[in-house]
Coordinates of C-alpha atoms in Angstrom, one line a residue:
M1 CA 125.5 104.7 148.5
K2 CA 126.2 107.7 146.8
I3 CA 124.4 108.1 143.3
L4 CA 125.2 110.8 140.7
V5 CA 122.1 111.5 138.8
L6 CA 121.2 113.4 135.2
S7 CA 117.8 114.6 134.5
H8 CA 117.6 115.6 130.8
I9 CA 115.4 118.8 131.6
S10 CA 114.7 120.7 134.8
E11 CA 111.1 121.2 135.0
L12 CA 108.9 119.1 136.8
V13 CA 106.4 118.3 133.8
G14 CA 106.8 115.1 132.7
G15 CA 106.4 111.4 133.7
A16 CA 110.2 111.0 133.6
E17 CA 110.9 113.8 136.1
K18 CA 107.7 112.9 138.4
S19 CA 109.0 109.0 138.2
L20 CA 112.6 109.9 139.3
L21 CA 111.4 111.7 142.1
D22 CA 109.0 108.6 143.1
V23 CA 111.7 106.3 143.1
F24 CA 114.5 108.7 145.0
D25 CA 111.7 109.5 147.4
L26 CA 111.2 105.4 148.2
W27 CA 114.7 104.5 148.0
T28 CA 116.2 107.3 150.4
K29 CA 113.2 106.6 152.9
D30 CA 114.2 102.8 153.7
H31 CA 117.9 103.0 152.7
D32 CA 121.1 104.6 153.2
I33 CA 121.4 106.6 149.8
E34 CA 122.8 110.1 149.1
P35 CA 121.5 111.2 145.5
E36 CA 122.9 114.3 143.9
F37 CA 121.5 115.6 140.4
I38 CA 123.0 117.4 137.3
L39 CA 120.3 119.6 136.1
R40 CA 120.0 121.5 132.7
I41 CA 120.0 125.5 133.0
P42 CA 117.9 127.3 133.2
V43 CA 116.8 125.3 136.3
G44 CA 113.1 125.3 137.0
T45 CA 110.5 123.4 139.2
L46 CA 112.5 120.2 139.4
G47 CA 115.4 122.2 141.1
K48 CA 112.8 123.5 143.9
A49 CA 111.5 119.8 144.5
L50 CA 115.1 118.7 144.8
R51 CA 115.9 121.8 147.3
D52 CA 112.5 120.9 149.3
R53 CA 113.9 117.2 150.0
G54 CA 117.4 118.8 150.6
W55 CA 119.1 117.1 147.8
K56 CA 121.9 118.8 146.1
Y57 CA 122.4 119.6 142.3
Y58 CA 124.7 120.9 139.8
E59 CA 123.5 123.1 136.7
L60 CA 124.9 122.5 133.5
D61 CA 124.3 123.3 129.9
Y62 CA 123.8 120.8 127.4
T63 CA 121.5 119.7 124.6
F64 CA 120.2 116.1 123.6
W65 CA 121.2 113.2 121.1
S66 CA 117.9 113.1 120.1
E67 CA 115.5 116.1 118.9
G68 CA 111.9 116.6 117.2
N69 CA 113.6 119.4 115.3
P70 CA 117.4 118.6 115.4
P71 CA 120.0 121.6 114.2
K72 CA 120.8 121.4 110.7
T73 CA 123.3 124.2 110.1
E74 CA 127.0 123.8 110.6
E75 CA 126.7 126.3 113.2
A76 CA 123.8 125.2 115.1
I77 CA 125.6 121.8 115.5
A78 CA 128.7 123.4 116.5
R79 CA 127.0 125.2 119.0
A80 CA 125.2 122.1 120.4
A81 CA 128.7 120.5 120.1
E82 CA 130.5 122.9 122.1
K83 CA 127.8 122.6 125.1
N84 CA 127.5 118.6 124.8
T85 CA 131.2 118.2 125.0
R86 CA 131.7 120.8 127.9
A87 CA 128.8 119.0 129.8
V88 CA 130.7 115.9 129.7
V89 CA 133.8 117.2 130.9
E90 CA 132.1 119.0 133.7
T91 CA 130.5 115.7 134.6
E92 CA 133.7 114.0 135.0
K93 CA 134.9 116.9 137.1
I94 CA 132.0 116.3 139.3
I95 CA 132.6 112.5 139.4
K96 CA 136.1 112.8 140.4
K97 CA 134.9 115.6 143.0
T98 CA 132.0 113.4 144.7
K99 CA 133.2 109.9 144.0
P100 CA 129.6 108.6 143.5
D101 CA 129.3 104.6 143.7
V102 CA 127.2 104.7 140.7
V103 CA 125.8 107.2 138.0
I104 CA 122.2 107.2 136.8
T105 CA 120.8 108.8 133.5
N106 CA 117.2 109.4 133.4
S107 CA 115.5 109.5 130.2
I108 CA 117.1 108.3 127.1
V109 CA 117.9 111.8 125.4
C110 CA 120.9 112.8 127.1
P111 CA 124.0 110.3 127.2
W112 CA 126.4 112.9 128.4
A113 CA 126.7 111.3 132.2
A114 CA 127.0 108.0 130.6
L115 CA 129.7 109.2 128.7
A116 CA 131.4 110.7 131.4
A117 CA 131.0 107.5 133.7
Y118 CA 132.5 105.6 130.8
N119 CA 135.7 107.9 130.8
Q120 CA 136.1 107.7 134.3
K121 CA 135.2 104.0 134.8
V122 CA 132.5 104.4 137.1
P123 CA 129.5 102.0 137.1
H124 CA 126.4 103.5 135.2
V125 CA 122.5 102.7 135.3
W126 CA 120.1 104.2 132.6
F127 CA 116.3 104.7 133.3
V128 CA 114.9 104.2 129.9
R129 CA 111.1 105.6 130.2
E130 CA 110.2 105.9 126.4
Y131 CA 110.9 104.6 122.9
G132 CA 112.1 108.3 121.8
D133 CA 111.3 108.0 117.8
L134 CA 108.2 105.7 118.0
D135 CA 106.5 107.5 120.8
H136 CA 107.5 111.2 120.7
G137 CA 108.6 111.7 116.7
R138 CA 112.4 112.6 118.1
I139 CA 115.2 111.9 115.4
Y140 CA 118.3 110.0 116.8
E141 CA 121.3 111.9 115.9
I142 CA 123.4 108.4 114.9
G143 CA 120.1 106.5 114.2
R144 CA 118.1 104.3 116.1
E145 CA 120.2 101.0 116.0
K146 CA 123.4 102.6 116.9
T147 CA 122.0 105.0 119.7
L148 CA 120.4 101.7 121.4
Q149 CA 123.3 99.9 121.1
D150 CA 125.2 102.7 122.9
V151 CA 122.6 102.4 125.8
G152 CA 123.5 99.0 126.5
N153 CA 127.2 99.3 126.1
L154 CA 127.4 102.7 128.1
S155 CA 125.4 100.7 131.0
N156 CA 126.0 98.0 133.6
L157 CA 122.0 98.1 133.9
V158 CA 119.3 99.3 131.7
L159 CA 115.8 99.8 133.9
T160 CA 112.9 100.3 131.8
N161 CA 109.4 100.9 132.8
S162 CA 107.3 98.2 131.0
K163 CA 107.9 95.0 129.1
A164 CA 107.0 96.4 126.2
L165 CA 109.7 98.9 126.2
G166 CA 112.0 96.1 127.7
K167 CA 111.4 93.7 124.4
H168 CA 112.1 96.8 122.0
L169 CA 115.4 97.6 123.6
G170 CA 116.2 93.5 123.8
K171 CA 116.3 93.9 119.9
Y172 CA 119.9 96.1 120.4
I173 CA 120.7 95.3 124.1
P174 CA 121.8 92.1 125.8
K175 CA 118.6 90.9 127.6
S176 CA 120.6 90.0 130.6
R177 CA 121.2 93.8 131.0
I178 CA 117.6 95.0 131.0
T179 CA 115.3 95.1 134.2
I180 CA 111.8 95.9 134.6
L181 CA 111.0 98.6 136.7
Y182 CA 107.3 99.8 137.4
N183 CA 107.3 103.4 138.8
P184 CA 106.8 103.0 142.6
F185 CA 103.6 104.7 142.8
D186 CA 102.1 105.6 146.5
L187 CA 98.3 104.4 145.7
T188 CA 97.3 106.3 149.1
K189 CA 98.6 109.5 147.9
L190 CA 97.0 109.2 144.5
N191 CA 93.4 108.4 145.9
K192 CA 93.7 111.2 148.6
L193 CA 94.5 113.8 145.6
S194 CA 91.5 112.4 143.7
R195 CA 89.3 113.2 146.6
Q196 CA 90.2 117.1 146.4
R197 CA 86.8 118.9 145.8
I198 CA 86.7 121.3 142.5
K199 CA 83.9 122.5 140.1
N200 CA 82.4 119.7 138.3
P201 CA 83.1 120.4 134.4
F202 CA 80.5 117.8 133.6
T203 CA 76.9 119.0 133.3
G204 CA 74.7 116.3 132.3
K205 CA 73.4 114.0 134.8
D206 CA 72.9 110.6 133.1
S207 CA 75.7 111.2 130.4
L208 CA 79.0 109.1 129.9
K209 CA 81.5 110.9 131.3
L210 CA 85.1 110.6 129.7
V211 CA 88.6 112.0 130.6
A212 CA 91.6 112.1 129.0
T213 CA 94.9 113.9 130.6
G214 CA 98.4 115.1 128.9
S215 CA 99.1 118.1 126.9
L216 CA 97.2 118.8 123.6
T217 CA 99.7 116.9 121.3
P218 CA 99.3 114.7 118.2
S219 CA 100.9 112.1 120.1
K220 CA 98.5 112.1 122.6
G221 CA 95.2 111.7 120.2
Q222 CA 93.1 113.7 122.0
L223 CA 91.5 114.6 118.3
D224 CA 90.5 110.9 118.2
V225 CA 88.8 111.1 121.5
V226 CA 86.8 114.4 120.5
K227 CA 85.6 112.7 117.2
A228 CA 84.7 109.5 119.0
V229 CA 82.5 111.5 121.3
A230 CA 81.0 113.3 118.2
K231 CA 80.1 109.8 116.8
L232 CA 78.6 108.7 120.1
N233 CA 76.5 111.7 120.3
A234 CA 75.4 111.4 117.1
E235 CA 74.0 107.9 117.8
G236 CA 71.9 109.5 120.6
I237 CA 74.6 108.6 123.2
N238 CA 74.7 111.5 125.7
T239 CA 78.5 111.5 126.1
E240 CA 80.8 114.1 127.7
L241 CA 84.7 114.5 127.4
C242 CA 87.1 116.6 129.8
L243 CA 90.3 117.3 128.3
V244 CA 93.0 118.1 131.0
G245 CA 96.3 119.1 129.8
G246 CA 98.2 122.1 128.6
N247 CA 98.6 123.3 125.1
G248 CA 100.7 121.8 122.5
P249 CA 101.2 122.9 118.9
R250 CA 98.7 125.5 118.0
E251 CA 97.2 123.9 115.0
Y252 CA 96.4 120.7 116.9
R253 CA 94.1 122.5 119.3
D254 CA 92.8 124.7 116.6
E255 CA 91.8 121.2 114.8
I256 CA 90.1 120.2 117.9
L257 CA 88.2 123.3 118.6
K258 CA 87.1 123.2 114.9
V259 CA 85.5 119.7 115.3
I260 CA 84.1 120.7 118.5
K261 CA 82.5 123.7 116.5
T262 CA 81.3 121.9 113.7
Q263 CA 79.8 118.9 115.5
K264 CA 78.1 121.3 117.9
L265 CA 79.9 119.5 121.0
K266 CA 80.4 122.9 122.9
D267 CA 78.4 121.6 125.7
K268 CA 79.9 118.0 125.6
V269 CA 83.7 118.5 125.2
H270 CA 85.3 120.6 128.3
L271 CA 88.8 122.0 127.9
V272 CA 90.2 122.7 131.0
G273 CA 93.8 123.1 130.5
H274 CA 96.5 122.4 132.8
Q275 CA 96.0 121.3 136.1
K276 CA 98.1 120.9 138.9
N277 CA 96.0 118.2 140.5
P278 CA 94.7 116.4 137.0
L279 CA 93.3 113.5 139.4
A280 CA 90.5 115.4 140.7
F281 CA 88.8 115.6 137.4
V282 CA 89.6 112.0 136.6
A283 CA 87.7 111.3 139.8
L284 CA 84.4 112.9 138.1
A285 CA 84.7 110.8 135.2
D286 CA 83.3 107.1 134.4
V287 CA 85.9 106.1 132.3
G288 CA 89.9 107.1 131.1
V289 CA 91.0 107.5 127.9
M290 CA 94.6 106.8 126.8
A291 CA 94.6 107.4 123.0
S292 CA 98.2 107.9 122.9
R293 CA 99.9 106.4 119.6
R294 CA 102.5 104.5 121.7
E295 CA 103.2 104.9 125.4
A296 CA 106.2 103.3 126.9
F297 CA 104.3 102.9 130.4
G298 CA 101.5 105.2 130.5
R299 CA 101.8 106.9 134.0
V300 CA 98.3 108.5 133.3
T301 CA 97.0 105.1 132.7
F302 CA 98.0 103.8 136.1
E303 CA 96.5 106.7 137.7
Y304 CA 93.3 106.3 136.0
M305 CA 93.3 102.5 137.3
A306 CA 94.6 103.3 140.7
I307 CA 91.8 105.5 141.7
G308 CA 89.2 102.9 140.5
K309 CA 88.4 104.0 136.7
A310 CA 87.9 101.7 133.9
V311 CA 90.4 102.5 131.0
V312 CA 90.1 102.4 127.2
G313 CA 93.3 102.5 125.6
T314 CA 95.5 101.7 122.3
D315 CA 96.8 98.5 122.1
A316 CA 100.3 99.7 121.9
G317 CA 103.3 100.2 123.9
G318 CA 102.9 99.3 127.6
T319 CA 98.8 99.9 127.9
P320 CA 98.2 96.2 127.1
E321 CA 100.3 95.2 130.2
M322 CA 97.8 97.3 132.2
V323 CA 94.2 97.1 130.4
T324 CA 92.8 93.7 129.9
P325 CA 89.7 93.7 127.6
G326 CA 86.6 92.8 129.3
E327 CA 88.3 93.0 132.8
N328 CA 89.4 96.4 133.8
G329 CA 88.6 98.3 130.3
Y330 CA 89.2 97.8 126.6
L331 CA 91.9 98.1 123.8
Y332 CA 91.8 99.5 120.0
K333 CA 94.1 99.7 117.4
R334 CA 95.4 103.4 117.5
G335 CA 94.2 105.8 115.2
D336 CA 90.9 103.6 115.0
I337 CA 88.3 106.1 116.1
D338 CA 85.2 103.7 115.0
G339 CA 87.0 100.9 117.1
L340 CA 87.2 103.4 120.0
T341 CA 83.9 104.4 119.6
A342 CA 82.7 100.8 119.9
C343 CA 84.9 100.3 123.1
L344 CA 82.9 103.6 124.6
R345 CA 79.9 102.4 123.5
N346 CA 80.0 98.9 125.7
Y347 CA 79.9 101.5 128.9
A348 CA 77.1 103.5 127.4
K349 CA 75.0 100.4 127.1
D350 CA 75.9 98.7 130.1
K351 CA 76.6 101.3 132.8
G352 CA 77.3 98.3 135.4
L353 CA 80.5 97.5 133.7
I354 CA 82.2 101.0 135.1
E355 CA 82.0 100.0 138.5
K356 CA 83.1 96.4 137.7
H357 CA 85.8 97.4 135.5
G358 CA 86.8 100.2 137.8
K359 CA 87.1 97.9 141.0
N360 CA 89.3 95.7 138.9
S361 CA 91.3 98.3 137.8
A362 CA 92.4 99.3 141.4
K363 CA 92.9 95.6 142.2
K364 CA 95.5 95.2 139.4
T365 CA 97.7 98.5 140.3
A366 CA 98.2 97.0 143.8
E367 CA 99.4 93.8 142.3
M368 CA 101.7 95.4 140.0
M369 CA 103.3 97.4 142.8
N370 CA 104.1 94.1 144.7
S371 CA 105.1 92.4 141.8
E372 CA 108.8 91.3 140.9
H373 CA 109.1 94.5 139.0
N374 CA 109.0 96.6 142.1
S375 CA 111.7 99.1 143.3
Q376 CA 113.3 97.2 145.8
N377 CA 114.3 94.5 143.3
A378 CA 115.8 97.2 141.0
L379 CA 117.5 99.0 144.0
E380 CA 119.3 95.3 144.9
K381 CA 120.3 95.1 141.8
V382 CA 121.8 98.8 141.6
E383 CA 123.6 97.9 144.7
Q384 CA 125.2 94.9 143.5
I385 CA 126.6 97.0 140.7
A386 CA 127.9 99.4 142.7
Q387 CA 129.7 96.9 144.9
K388 CA 131.4 95.5 142.2
G389 CA 132.4 98.6 141.0
L390 CA 133.0 97.6 137.3
P391 CA 132.7 100.0 134.2
A392 CA 129.9 99.1 132.0
S393 CA 131.8 97.8 129.0
K394 CA 134.9 98.0 127.0
K395 CA 133.0 97.9 123.9
R396 CA 133.7 100.5 121.1
I397 CA 130.9 103.4 121.6
N398 CA 129.2 104.4 118.4
Y399 CA 128.8 108.2 119.3
M400 CA 132.6 108.5 119.9
S401 CA 132.7 108.7 116.2
R402 CA 130.1 111.7 116.4
L403 CA 132.3 113.4 118.9
R404 CA 135.4 113.5 116.4
D405 CA 132.8 114.8 113.9
Y406 CA 132.0 117.3 116.2
K407 CA 135.7 118.3 116.1
R408 CA 135.4 118.8 112.4
I409 CA 132.3 120.5 112.4
K410 CA 133.4 123.2 115.0
S411 CA 136.7 123.7 113.0
E412 CA 134.7 124.3 109.7
S413 CA 132.2 126.1 111.7
R414 CA 134.9 128.6 113.0
I415 CA 136.1 128.9 109.3
T416 CA 132.8 129.9 108.1
R417 CA 132.1 132.1 110.8
A418 CA 135.6 133.6 110.0
K419 CA 134.6 134.2 106.5
K420 CA 131.3 135.7 107.3
T421 CA 133.2 138.3 109.7
V422 CA 135.3 139.1 106.8
R423 CA 132.4 139.4 104.6
R424 CA 130.8 141.4 107.0
Q425 CA 133.7 143.7 107.6
M426 CA 134.0 144.0 103.6
R427 CA 130.5 145.2 103.3
A428 CA 131.0 147.5 106.2
K429 CA 134.2 149.5 104.8
A430 CA 132.1 149.4 101.1
G431 CA 129.4 151.0 102.7
A432 CA 131.4 153.7 104.8
A433 CA 133.1 154.2 101.5
Y434 CA 129.8 154.7 99.5
K435 CA 128.7 157.5 102.1
L436 CA 132.0 159.2 102.0
L437 CA 131.6 159.1 98.6
R438 CA 127.9 160.6 98.5
R439 CA 129.2 163.1 101.0
M440 CA 131.9 164.4 98.9
V441 CA 129.3 164.6 95.9
W442 CA 126.9 166.6 97.9
N443 CA 129.2 169.0 99.0
I444 CA 130.5 169.4 95.1
L445 CA 127.0 170.3 94.3
N446 CA 126.3 172.6 97.0
S447 CA 129.3 174.1 96.7
G448 CA 128.9 176.0 93.6
R449 CA 131.8 174.4 92.0
Y450 CA 130.0 172.3 90.2
E451 CA 128.5 173.4 86.9
R452 CA 125.9 172.1 84.1

């Protein structure tokens, strides 16, 4: 089976890209599948990962239909429009050339392969791995309702990574078209990574040791964890926190550093930055903390559990599917620092819970990998769709009206650019005339022909 996949970015930094590789590593290992990929330029570490596997990819230039900071001027919108319409056309050419049995879009932020498959009447599957707006604060170009309706109308099958996200999408997409696919983690590999020896960031022998991994961004909630650590230490509970992850917004990191300084947590909170193998740090902690406002699935949460860690997480998104309070961790309302502190306090009071909940976590991850939501069941549905060879839908696509707007915006942008060019030329001519006039006056003044 030939599959053409579009990835919204070309760096191997996020859960969406890592999960994409996990799925195709497993599918190609046991089945006759030929994947090819479309990557956004400039191509980064994801390109290397594909080359290492011997998988072909095409390079295209495109943006997104949802942005954290969308373009506002007509010129900026027009530039994006030109890139994206060109990306759809080029993807259609790739489809005609390679003749895939099915086209897959990875992540919700790019519809260009979906539109190309729709135009070429090729079956399409969408891997939706995030809410987009509710978790990452992205703004949908045509609004949430119309966007998610299009995700359904452009797809024969929509794969989501949690029941919570599936339920959310079910408000806009027929439920019969939605299937849950838990990412196929290699549990043996995760445990092997956790055994890598590193310098221990924790300094206290008897302290409660916490870890939180992920980029330092407001949506990940690390500041809440730092504040909870401050509260516990103020109560006399020796607590340490290791934050593993690269820097996000500078002002957020500064806010975290300010709390560390004012609460005298220099020896209690350890910022180790981005790490190639964060699991080696997780292994040294007692409890993994998932403080994100809303995670569709929470790859980090699963990894905590897979290597036998108790987890404290927010009661939002997919986290409640993995964390059962009192069994393998605790849940608290997102943003509730007192609630988070109370959950963590349980482990300080009864250290026996750390091992008990950790064992239950590891057991639960094994159950999830063998559940009905595994990759084999998802692949069977993809194969059925490919065999039927039917396009996704004949329903009207909401985004088509936006594409028509693009033509108007590009036309108006060209007129605007033309007017600006004329104004620049007129200013240039006026400037040249002014300089000539000054030169003439200067020559007259210095020629002796000017008299007072």
